[in-house]
Amino acid sequence: MRRSIPIFAAIFLFMASALFAALSRPIASYDIKARLVPAEKKILGSEILTWLNDTDLPVSELRFHLYLNAFKNSRTTFMRESGGSSRGFKADKNNWGFITVKNIRIQDGDDLTPSMAFIQPDDGNADDRTVMKIDLPTPLPPGKKIAVAIEFTSKLPKVFARSGFAGDFYMVGQWFPKIGVFQNGAWNCHQYHASSEFFADYGTYHVEITAPEKFVVGATGKRNGETKNADGTRTYVHDQENVHDFAWTACPDFIEFREKYALAEPSVKTEMILLVHRSHVKQKDRYAQALRNGLEFYSRSYGPYPYETITLVDPAPGAMGAGGMEYPTLFTAGTTTWMPKGVRFPEMVTIHEFGHGYWYGMVGSNEFEEAWLDEGINTYSEIKAMAKYYGEDRSMIDIGGLKIGSVAYNRMSVIGSGRFDPIVKKSWEYISGGSYSLNVYAKAGLMLLTLEKWLGEEVMSRLMRTYFERWKFRHPTSKDFIHTAEEVSGKDLGWFFSQVLYSPDKLDYAVSGLKAEEIAAGEGLFDGRATEPPGKEEGGAPAKPAPKVYRNEITVARYGEWIFPQEILVVFDDGEKVRETWDGKDRWTRFVYQKTAKVVSAEVDPDHKMVLDANYANNSRVLELKRPAVVKAALGFTAWVQGFLSLISF
Ligand SMILES: [Zn+2]
């Protein structure tokens, strides 16, 4: 059937190009050779970076991230901001990390090494060497490419924050000289901060990794070659288009599982590669099922997963600082040796980090400047995915009668927290790491759930798909998200976003007062009629007593600064239910009903749309309050859960 081959080829090419539709041209592509030297915890590397000036302006200097220099000494910006610890893990002062650029030159041309200089665009900290600039001999005109060759050595720190080693386990992330993003006429190339992640342009990666034979190696992208070398090492060749970073891992104690994954609607074909540390191998099926769930949920909710591989890395015991981290087509999960089935952290971390392949990997927002666009949107997605597969009220914890869903878990971190920062802020400008986390993860996630309840699930689903489709392989900002939300919903949402994204206040409406008073017969003189209670009517028959009349008062208050229109449900003892609306603007309002029925209860937000509400406990009042007999006593277990949570920040 040779005749049809060209047709099939054309269909295939069309499908392949449709899969990566709306791709921008590759801006930053890398050809890297890396050799792991375990004895020294080093990687000897060389790279050729091909960079396209995709702007309208000539570019006269290049800026590079040298992220590993964050771990060089106690005075770097990362170490000053973090105090040498991250998520409860401490830096090892005997195992610093760094990256040294031996030379940098235009490929087959000028040596640029003499112009190398460290700069500190964010904080002027002269001890920080995480950003390097070099001058070009002649400016690179718009639309032109430059290829630069760099030789470098990366020394990995003992892992406590994402990258590094622990024993024979290596997580090699943010490990090579990486060019910044030239945007709006300037370099966007921030220093490595304690509370921030990354930002880079898309391109094509070809990476050859050489490691001693005993290591099992995993990396971003598809493996296109493996050779055995005479010196007892192996070289693995990985290629990947349309990504903005490249990470790899090596450990002799990984057990590798490969599984083909296919979904019919939408069409997805990929290979799941699980690198599970042998001490956690009993949890392999939990990881695998969570990853299948993630692939299905994100593909159906936002768009088909387009890459040929997805690699899950399970860090070794003692390397949890590397866990819960996303890289293109590869992520690290995390677990402990003892992990009861009803404690769904391995599942949650797997779904969350896989989800970053969408919100971070494919939709490349700036994690330094607007972290909610990846963490918040991904927390929202994760909450929905966890609810779908593990049950809304028990998606996080379901053990021994204790049930905690993802929404409740995220609300726990927002309720009672200080209100110092808004959701949108540069990541290193929050008052603390805790304020950064609660804003960009939990608050932003709950904000999107609130928006979903506000707009309805169908509109929200269209909004998220449109945002993904429009901005994949590009760099959207908060304004782009807002614009998409307004366009898709056809509503002015300025009032919503200006409050929840840009002000640090809170949403809290309450039923502050509820009473029903019988209107007694008046005492004193009233013109034209007596004040006595009704007596016998003329004719002698006893009169029926007049029904009692009550004055029912319901007071609704606004305790937070954010103004949201409110609905109030009032229930009377004759079964009547009344729904009221209030624009929510004043500090309080009151509803009064004079009738023969007594009010029983009142509730603001009866449909529970305001997932962001800071205090659910004050949302309703019942006239005769009966205390629910539900008391949670599992404090020891809760402490364990919280301890575990503090180790993982996702
Ligand atoms: Zn995350």
XYZ file of C-alpha atoms and ligand atoms in Angstrom:
651
model
C 0.000 0.000 0.000
C 2.810 2.395 -0.722
C 0.477 4.679 -2.550
C -1.098 5.880 0.661
C 2.146 6.547 2.455
C 2.382 10.173 1.343
C -1.200 10.712 2.493
C -0.491 9.137 5.848
C 2.697 11.143 6.094
C 0.777 14.328 5.378
C -1.889 13.435 7.936
C 0.798 12.591 10.470
C 2.623 15.868 9.852
C -0.624 17.764 10.113
C -1.452 16.022 13.377
C 2.030 16.562 14.748
C 1.922 20.240 13.899
C -1.605 20.553 15.300
C -0.379 19.012 18.530
C 2.121 21.797 18.949
C -0.060 24.434 17.312
C 0.549 28.046 18.223
C 4.168 27.272 19.027
C 6.446 30.176 18.990
C 9.765 29.646 17.281
C 12.495 28.099 19.431
C 14.214 30.989 21.192
C 16.738 29.265 23.443
C 17.998 25.853 22.313
C 20.748 23.867 23.974
C 23.119 21.140 22.927
C 24.725 19.923 26.147
C 27.252 17.279 27.116
C 27.353 16.393 30.807
C 29.537 13.929 32.710
C 28.716 12.973 36.281
C 31.775 12.593 38.516
C 30.299 11.014 41.654
C 33.485 11.130 43.724
C 33.495 14.917 43.501
C 29.721 15.441 43.273
C 30.430 17.339 40.094
C 29.170 17.567 36.569
C 31.649 18.487 33.872
C 29.673 20.181 31.162
C 29.830 21.905 27.830
C 26.958 23.495 25.996
C 26.192 25.259 22.780
C 23.342 27.674 23.222
C 21.573 28.904 20.110
C 19.621 32.009 20.963
C 17.257 33.936 18.729
C 16.690 37.647 19.195
C 12.927 37.453 18.720
C 12.368 41.125 19.545
C 12.386 44.390 17.595
C 15.514 45.706 19.288
C 19.222 44.940 18.927
C 20.733 43.141 21.919
C 24.222 44.093 23.065
C 24.666 41.855 26.101
C 23.522 38.423 27.204
C 22.464 37.484 30.711
C 22.639 34.021 32.230
C 21.301 32.337 35.332
C 23.954 30.480 37.303
C 21.465 29.062 39.773
C 23.811 26.663 41.573
C 25.824 29.620 42.872
C 22.921 30.192 45.275
C 24.468 27.370 47.318
C 28.009 28.754 47.204
C 28.248 30.398 50.623
C 26.159 31.811 53.448
C 25.987 35.302 51.914
C 24.220 34.570 48.656
C 20.765 36.065 48.273
C 19.166 32.613 48.481
C 21.004 31.746 51.695
C 20.364 35.151 53.292
C 16.662 35.029 52.481
C 16.221 31.382 53.475
C 18.560 31.339 56.439
C 20.016 28.195 54.929
C 16.882 26.116 55.144
C 14.026 25.262 52.864
C 10.798 23.422 53.762
C 12.431 22.283 56.991
C 15.621 20.960 55.370
C 18.923 22.564 56.260
C 21.924 23.338 54.115
C 24.960 21.200 54.874
C 27.834 23.601 55.539
C 30.340 20.956 54.467
C 28.754 20.527 51.063
C 28.305 23.805 49.247
C 27.288 23.929 45.599
C 28.392 26.182 42.786
C 28.826 26.527 39.049
C 32.000 27.760 37.403
C 32.057 29.000 33.840
C 35.491 28.170 32.470
C 35.028 29.956 29.196
C 32.354 31.318 26.932
C 32.817 32.141 23.299
C 30.841 32.765 20.168
C 30.867 29.396 18.429
C 33.872 29.413 16.092
C 34.447 33.060 16.980
C 35.319 35.624 19.627
C 36.205 34.665 23.166
C 33.704 36.462 25.397
C 35.183 35.220 28.696
C 36.970 38.496 29.554
C 33.653 40.387 29.587
C 32.019 38.002 32.093
C 30.668 39.860 35.128
C 28.317 38.988 37.990
C 25.406 41.352 38.469
C 22.659 41.610 41.091
C 19.657 43.252 39.393
C 17.230 42.526 42.256
C 19.018 43.418 45.479
C 22.565 44.633 44.768
C 24.011 41.894 46.991
C 27.640 41.800 45.779
C 28.068 38.301 47.239
C 25.403 36.885 44.958
C 26.708 35.293 41.793
C 23.560 33.770 40.375
C 23.342 36.147 37.387
C 26.161 36.610 34.881
C 26.344 39.022 31.982
C 28.598 39.093 28.981
C 29.022 41.792 26.357
C 28.660 40.998 22.689
C 31.321 42.483 20.395
C 28.568 43.719 18.103
C 24.856 43.974 18.957
C 22.699 41.096 17.721
C 20.077 42.537 15.352
C 16.373 41.666 15.648
C 15.488 38.314 14.089
C 19.086 37.027 14.176
C 20.527 34.030 16.004
C 23.731 33.670 17.920
C 25.443 30.445 19.011
C 27.670 30.561 22.070
C 29.802 27.731 23.412
C 30.280 27.447 27.165
C 32.420 25.132 29.245
C 31.349 24.785 32.839
C 31.654 22.725 36.001
C 28.718 22.253 38.345
C 29.308 21.157 41.929
C 26.122 19.868 43.517
C 25.313 20.742 47.117
C 23.984 18.216 49.595
C 20.358 18.487 48.586
C 18.052 20.586 50.749
C 16.364 22.790 48.150
C 15.513 21.058 44.881
C 18.986 20.341 43.423
C 21.821 18.288 44.820
C 22.901 14.885 46.019
C 22.221 12.654 49.003
C 24.446 9.609 49.111
C 24.262 8.120 45.638
C 21.094 9.959 44.655
C 21.513 12.939 42.329
C 18.851 15.443 41.365
C 20.377 17.619 38.716
C 18.171 20.669 38.258
C 19.052 24.300 37.450
C 22.509 23.000 36.725
C 23.755 24.595 33.509
C 24.330 28.221 32.419
C 20.870 29.266 31.304
C 20.033 32.400 29.371
C 17.392 34.811 30.725
C 14.378 36.119 28.844
C 14.784 39.282 26.774
C 11.397 40.938 27.032
C 10.035 44.438 26.530
C 13.470 45.801 25.698
C 15.233 44.463 28.802
C 16.580 41.265 30.310
C 14.266 39.479 32.684
C 16.911 37.489 34.523
C 16.374 37.468 38.266
C 18.716 36.221 40.942
C 17.947 32.919 42.629
C 15.734 33.748 45.620
C 14.493 31.605 48.487
C 10.807 32.024 47.584
C 10.751 31.887 43.840
C 11.101 29.579 40.961
C 12.068 30.086 37.361
C 11.396 31.681 33.995
C 12.867 30.852 30.604
C 12.204 30.757 26.878
C 11.207 27.688 24.924
C 13.594 25.786 22.711
C 14.943 22.401 21.693
C 17.250 20.416 23.955
C 19.743 17.760 22.933
C 21.573 16.473 25.989
C 24.132 13.694 26.303
C 24.561 12.494 29.872
C 27.449 10.263 30.861
C 27.396 8.452 34.205
C 29.001 5.332 35.699
C 27.200 2.214 34.573
C 25.691 1.353 37.936
C 23.458 4.446 37.839
C 19.887 4.382 36.578
C 19.440 7.684 34.752
C 16.271 9.608 33.965
C 15.920 12.937 32.205
C 13.674 15.427 30.469
C 12.606 14.298 27.020
C 12.812 11.137 25.016
C 15.815 8.814 25.154
C 17.194 8.518 21.653
C 20.365 6.643 22.336
C 22.405 4.787 24.919
C 26.010 3.723 24.511
C 28.348 1.742 26.695
C 31.758 3.357 27.026
C 35.115 1.681 27.561
C 35.679 3.476 30.876
C 32.758 1.816 32.665
C 30.293 4.591 31.950
C 27.222 4.884 29.788
C 26.058 7.813 27.731
C 22.346 8.558 27.420
C 21.058 10.852 24.686
C 17.863 12.807 25.356
C 16.000 15.122 23.008
C 13.020 17.337 23.585
C 11.391 20.155 21.679
C 9.141 22.868 23.085
C 10.436 22.953 26.631
C 12.126 25.668 28.643
C 14.350 23.635 30.940
C 16.102 20.319 31.260
C 16.658 18.265 34.414
C 17.997 14.794 35.106
C 18.512 12.362 37.900
C 20.792 9.414 38.620
C 20.763 6.799 41.362
C 21.840 3.140 41.467
C 18.869 2.345 43.702
C 16.134 3.410 41.310
C 13.877 0.694 40.006
C 12.614 1.734 36.609
C 9.042 0.997 35.529
C 7.825 1.864 32.042
C 4.187 1.855 30.999
C 2.498 2.972 27.820
C -0.358 5.348 28.485
C -3.105 5.979 25.946
C -6.291 7.993 26.083
C -8.864 7.946 23.287
C -10.644 11.229 23.920
C -8.739 13.462 23.602
C -6.047 11.457 21.871
C -3.019 11.037 24.123
C -0.145 8.612 23.702
C 2.796 8.820 26.002
C 5.135 6.661 28.026
C 5.102 6.806 31.809
C 8.566 6.228 33.261
C 8.655 5.741 37.021
C 11.995 5.825 38.806
C 11.129 4.559 42.246
C 13.702 4.230 44.990
C 13.924 0.583 46.047
C 12.916 1.447 49.622
C 9.566 2.818 48.354
C 8.847 0.213 45.725
C 5.686 -0.954 47.472
C 4.191 2.442 46.676
C 4.861 2.187 42.951
C 1.227 1.385 42.148
C 0.030 4.424 44.067
C 2.333 6.659 42.062
C 1.374 4.980 38.787
C -2.365 5.306 39.384
C -2.019 8.937 40.450
C -0.036 9.681 37.305
C -2.673 8.013 35.113
C -5.281 10.102 36.900
C -3.254 13.255 36.313
C -2.778 12.484 32.619
C -6.503 11.893 32.184
C -7.684 14.854 34.223
C -5.403 17.492 32.723
C -5.775 16.161 29.162
C -9.568 16.237 29.425
C -9.797 19.506 31.329
C -7.280 21.650 29.464
C -5.811 19.918 26.427
C -4.088 16.662 25.462
C -0.699 15.951 27.012
C 1.554 16.367 23.980
C 4.952 14.956 24.957
C 6.172 11.425 24.278
C 7.323 10.782 27.842
C 6.553 11.724 31.418
C 9.062 10.736 34.076
C 8.255 10.475 37.779
C 11.255 10.574 40.116
C 10.891 9.239 43.646
C 13.716 10.772 45.712
C 15.832 8.574 47.946
C 15.289 8.663 51.710
C 17.290 11.626 52.961
C 16.707 13.489 49.708
C 13.203 14.821 50.366
C 14.547 18.327 49.735
C 14.554 17.280 46.081
C 10.917 16.140 46.220
C 7.783 17.831 44.996
C 9.431 19.691 42.145
C 8.530 20.160 38.531
C 10.678 20.164 35.410
C 9.569 19.768 31.798
C 8.373 16.183 31.170
C 9.947 15.116 34.489
C 8.976 15.752 38.061
C 9.922 14.632 41.528
C 7.256 13.210 43.822
C 7.999 12.099 47.358
C 6.946 9.737 50.073
C 8.153 8.104 53.247
C 8.679 4.428 53.898
C 5.551 4.298 56.067
C 2.657 5.942 54.275
C -0.855 4.675 55.044
C -3.173 4.334 52.048
C -5.607 6.905 53.388
C -2.900 9.572 53.575
C -2.794 10.665 49.983
C 0.366 12.711 49.861
C 2.131 10.607 47.225
C -1.014 10.923 45.082
C -1.399 14.639 45.678
C 2.269 15.419 45.002
C 2.193 13.292 41.850
C -0.900 15.010 40.488
C 0.331 18.457 41.481
C 3.799 18.098 39.984
C 2.493 16.415 36.859
C 0.041 19.324 36.590
C 2.917 21.752 36.449
C 3.658 20.268 33.063
C 0.680 22.431 32.051
C 0.914 25.419 34.399
C 4.635 26.188 34.183
C 5.768 23.655 31.576
C 3.484 24.494 28.686
C 2.004 27.776 29.893
C 5.244 29.546 30.715
C 4.289 32.315 33.113
C 6.950 34.153 35.108
C 7.400 32.264 38.389
C 9.609 34.988 39.823
C 7.071 37.736 39.371
C 3.597 36.176 39.371
C 3.915 32.770 40.988
C 0.147 32.327 41.396
C -0.169 31.816 37.632
C 1.521 28.458 38.017
C 1.111 27.543 41.698
C -2.398 28.950 42.177
C -3.839 27.673 38.908
C -2.169 24.345 39.568
C -3.501 24.156 43.124
C -6.991 24.796 41.752
C -6.499 22.026 39.178
C -5.062 19.662 41.774
C -7.997 20.225 44.155
C -10.423 19.343 41.376
C -8.452 16.306 40.245
C -8.051 14.975 43.789
C -11.783 15.441 44.432
C -12.660 13.579 41.236
C -10.497 10.519 41.909
C -10.402 10.282 45.690
C -13.640 11.917 46.917
C -14.332 15.548 47.602
C -14.518 15.288 51.378
C -11.611 12.843 51.808
C -9.222 13.534 48.953
C -6.266 14.260 51.237
C -6.877 12.190 54.350
C -9.212 9.254 54.850
C -8.058 7.241 57.779
C -9.548 6.109 61.055
C -12.657 8.281 60.723
C -10.614 11.378 59.985
C -11.477 12.812 56.611
C -9.939 15.924 55.085
C -10.617 17.107 51.556
C -8.306 19.317 49.511
C -10.520 22.376 49.905
C -10.526 22.051 53.687
C -6.783 21.454 53.671
C -6.149 24.600 51.639
C -8.580 26.615 53.739
C -6.671 25.580 56.858
C -3.572 27.372 55.635
C -5.432 30.568 54.748
C -7.733 30.934 57.744
C -6.195 32.822 60.575
C -3.130 33.800 58.597
C -1.768 37.346 58.586
C -2.923 39.564 55.769
C 0.277 41.291 54.801
C 0.539 40.552 51.106
C -1.687 40.271 48.051
C -1.573 37.292 45.703
C 0.297 39.204 43.005
C 3.723 40.328 44.101
C 7.318 39.540 43.222
C 8.128 36.309 45.031
C 10.999 37.665 47.143
C 9.016 40.717 48.287
C 6.568 38.875 50.572
C 6.953 39.443 54.280
C 7.886 35.780 54.743
C 8.092 32.466 52.969
C 4.845 31.509 54.699
C 3.041 34.555 53.314
C 4.327 33.741 49.816
C 3.088 30.159 50.076
C -0.363 30.815 51.467
C -1.005 33.517 48.891
C 0.264 31.956 45.694
C -0.885 28.392 46.463
C -3.895 28.134 48.766
C -5.464 31.573 48.466
C -5.065 31.687 44.701
C -6.457 28.160 44.369
C -9.475 28.983 46.521
C -9.908 32.229 44.594
C -10.267 30.254 41.359
C -12.717 27.836 42.969
C -14.748 30.850 44.095
C -14.616 32.223 40.554
C -15.801 28.844 39.253
C -18.810 28.856 41.579
C -19.476 32.434 40.565
C -19.320 31.866 36.825
C -20.585 28.294 36.772
C -18.595 25.188 35.916
C -19.255 25.286 32.203
C -18.010 28.865 31.781
C -15.003 28.228 34.008
C -14.092 25.148 32.042
C -14.192 27.141 28.783
C -12.147 29.894 30.398
C -9.384 27.485 31.491
C -9.273 25.711 28.136
C -9.126 29.000 26.282
C -6.379 30.312 28.519
C -4.356 27.109 28.042
C -4.864 26.957 24.289
C -4.110 30.631 23.767
C -1.057 30.866 26.004
C 0.658 27.524 25.708
C 4.335 27.872 24.845
C 4.111 31.581 25.603
C 4.550 33.868 28.602
C 1.181 35.148 29.877
C 0.743 37.580 32.772
C -2.068 38.099 35.276
C -3.589 40.670 32.934
C -3.791 38.051 30.202
C -5.621 35.697 32.545
C -8.062 38.435 33.574
C -8.613 39.403 29.965
C -9.360 35.787 29.022
C -11.730 35.427 31.986
C -13.676 38.550 31.015
C -13.792 37.634 27.356
C -14.985 34.074 27.901
C -17.519 34.936 30.612
C -18.711 38.115 28.931
C -18.632 39.761 32.351
C -16.737 42.634 33.862
C -14.620 40.909 36.492
C -12.484 43.899 37.406
C -14.205 44.157 40.811
C -13.314 40.541 41.544
C -9.673 40.463 40.494
C -8.775 43.943 41.742
C -9.694 42.775 45.224
C -8.505 39.188 45.367
C -5.327 39.495 43.333
C -4.086 42.907 44.289
C -5.155 43.608 47.879
C -4.109 41.649 50.974
C -7.494 41.846 52.684
C -10.058 39.140 53.236
C -13.543 38.055 52.357
C -15.700 37.491 55.417
C -19.449 37.930 55.604
C -21.429 36.818 58.641
C -24.874 36.584 60.123
C -24.112 38.776 63.107
C -27.556 38.911 64.655
C -30.755 36.884 64.654
C -33.832 37.428 66.786
C -37.575 36.918 66.843
C -39.604 38.984 69.310
C -43.279 38.579 69.899
C -45.142 41.790 69.283
C -47.049 42.126 72.514
C -50.237 44.088 72.804
C -49.381 47.685 73.415
C -49.775 49.313 76.802
C -51.006 52.852 77.221
C -53.461 54.993 75.270
C -54.029 54.543 71.550
C -56.382 56.893 69.633
C -59.747 55.395 68.715
C -59.377 51.888 70.230
C -58.838 50.125 73.424
C -55.566 48.573 74.422
C -57.029 45.557 76.167
C -56.436 42.178 74.701
C -59.305 40.960 72.558
C -62.236 39.927 74.707
C -65.543 38.342 73.991
C -67.153 39.430 70.788
C -70.707 40.660 70.684
C -73.153 37.822 70.654
C -71.408 36.013 73.432
C -69.248 33.487 71.503
C -65.685 33.326 72.716
C -63.285 34.949 70.198
C -60.360 32.966 68.892
C -57.130 34.317 70.289
C -55.328 36.361 67.610
C -52.211 34.603 66.335
C -48.959 35.757 67.796
C -47.029 38.165 65.640
C -43.248 38.309 65.656
C -40.740 40.919 64.652
C -37.897 38.929 63.077
C -34.580 40.671 62.644
C -31.618 39.286 60.711
C -28.437 41.311 60.699
C -25.749 40.511 58.150
C -22.289 42.017 58.528
C -19.163 42.442 56.446
C -16.059 41.791 58.559
C -13.563 41.813 55.676
C -12.556 44.553 53.251
C -13.444 42.666 50.102
C -16.903 43.458 48.798
C -18.875 40.619 47.225
C -22.605 40.622 46.468
C -24.347 38.304 48.912
C -27.308 35.982 49.051
C -28.973 35.258 52.362
C -31.285 32.342 53.095
C -33.797 32.891 55.913
C -35.851 29.967 57.239
C -39.012 30.387 59.359
C -40.623 27.918 61.716
C -43.620 27.448 59.423
C -41.238 26.065 56.785
C -41.109 29.208 54.659
C -37.741 29.975 53.090
C -36.863 33.443 51.875
C -33.844 34.324 49.762
C -32.554 37.870 49.988
C -29.807 39.612 48.075
C -27.499 42.337 49.248
C -24.825 44.253 47.346
C -22.512 43.666 50.319
C -21.131 47.188 50.256
C -22.042 48.603 53.667
C -20.575 47.198 56.841
C -23.932 45.697 57.732
C -27.527 45.452 56.700
C -30.697 44.228 58.352
C -33.734 42.349 57.128
C -36.942 42.706 59.163
C -40.041 40.543 58.819
C -43.171 41.075 60.843
C -45.181 37.901 60.642
C -46.800 35.108 62.515
C -43.856 32.798 61.978
C -40.592 32.894 63.885
C -37.234 32.884 62.185
C -35.321 29.661 62.753
C -32.079 30.261 60.926
C -30.266 32.547 58.532
C -27.228 31.897 56.364
C -25.082 34.014 54.080
C -23.798 32.347 50.934
C -26.166 29.372 51.278
C -24.862 27.791 48.067
C -21.284 27.907 49.367
C -19.914 29.847 46.440
C -17.374 31.800 48.476
C -14.762 29.146 48.990
C -12.435 32.025 49.832
C -14.556 33.136 52.812
C -12.182 33.480 55.761
C -14.573 32.126 58.356
C -17.326 29.664 57.578
C -18.289 29.392 61.266
C -19.946 32.823 61.289
C -21.872 32.338 58.039
C -25.021 31.079 59.685
C -26.998 31.334 62.885
C -29.710 29.158 64.296
C -32.111 30.649 66.825
C -31.802 27.817 69.280
C -28.304 26.665 68.744
C -27.734 23.000 69.147
C -24.068 22.185 69.363
C -22.998 19.487 66.963
C -21.487 16.580 68.769
C -18.616 16.245 66.370
C -15.317 16.599 68.123
C -12.067 15.636 66.544
C -9.542 14.102 68.879
C -6.840 12.739 66.643
C -4.317 15.366 67.676
C -1.286 13.105 67.611
C -2.069 12.055 64.079
C -2.840 15.608 63.007
C 0.564 16.701 64.265
C 2.177 13.991 62.176
C 0.208 15.101 59.138
C 1.204 18.706 59.643
C 4.816 17.738 60.144
C 4.780 15.896 56.858
C 3.059 18.773 55.089
C 5.717 21.194 56.242
C 8.310 19.102 54.439
C 6.716 19.428 51.062
C 5.873 22.675 49.398
C 5.161 21.528 45.872
Zn 3.580 23.672 42.644
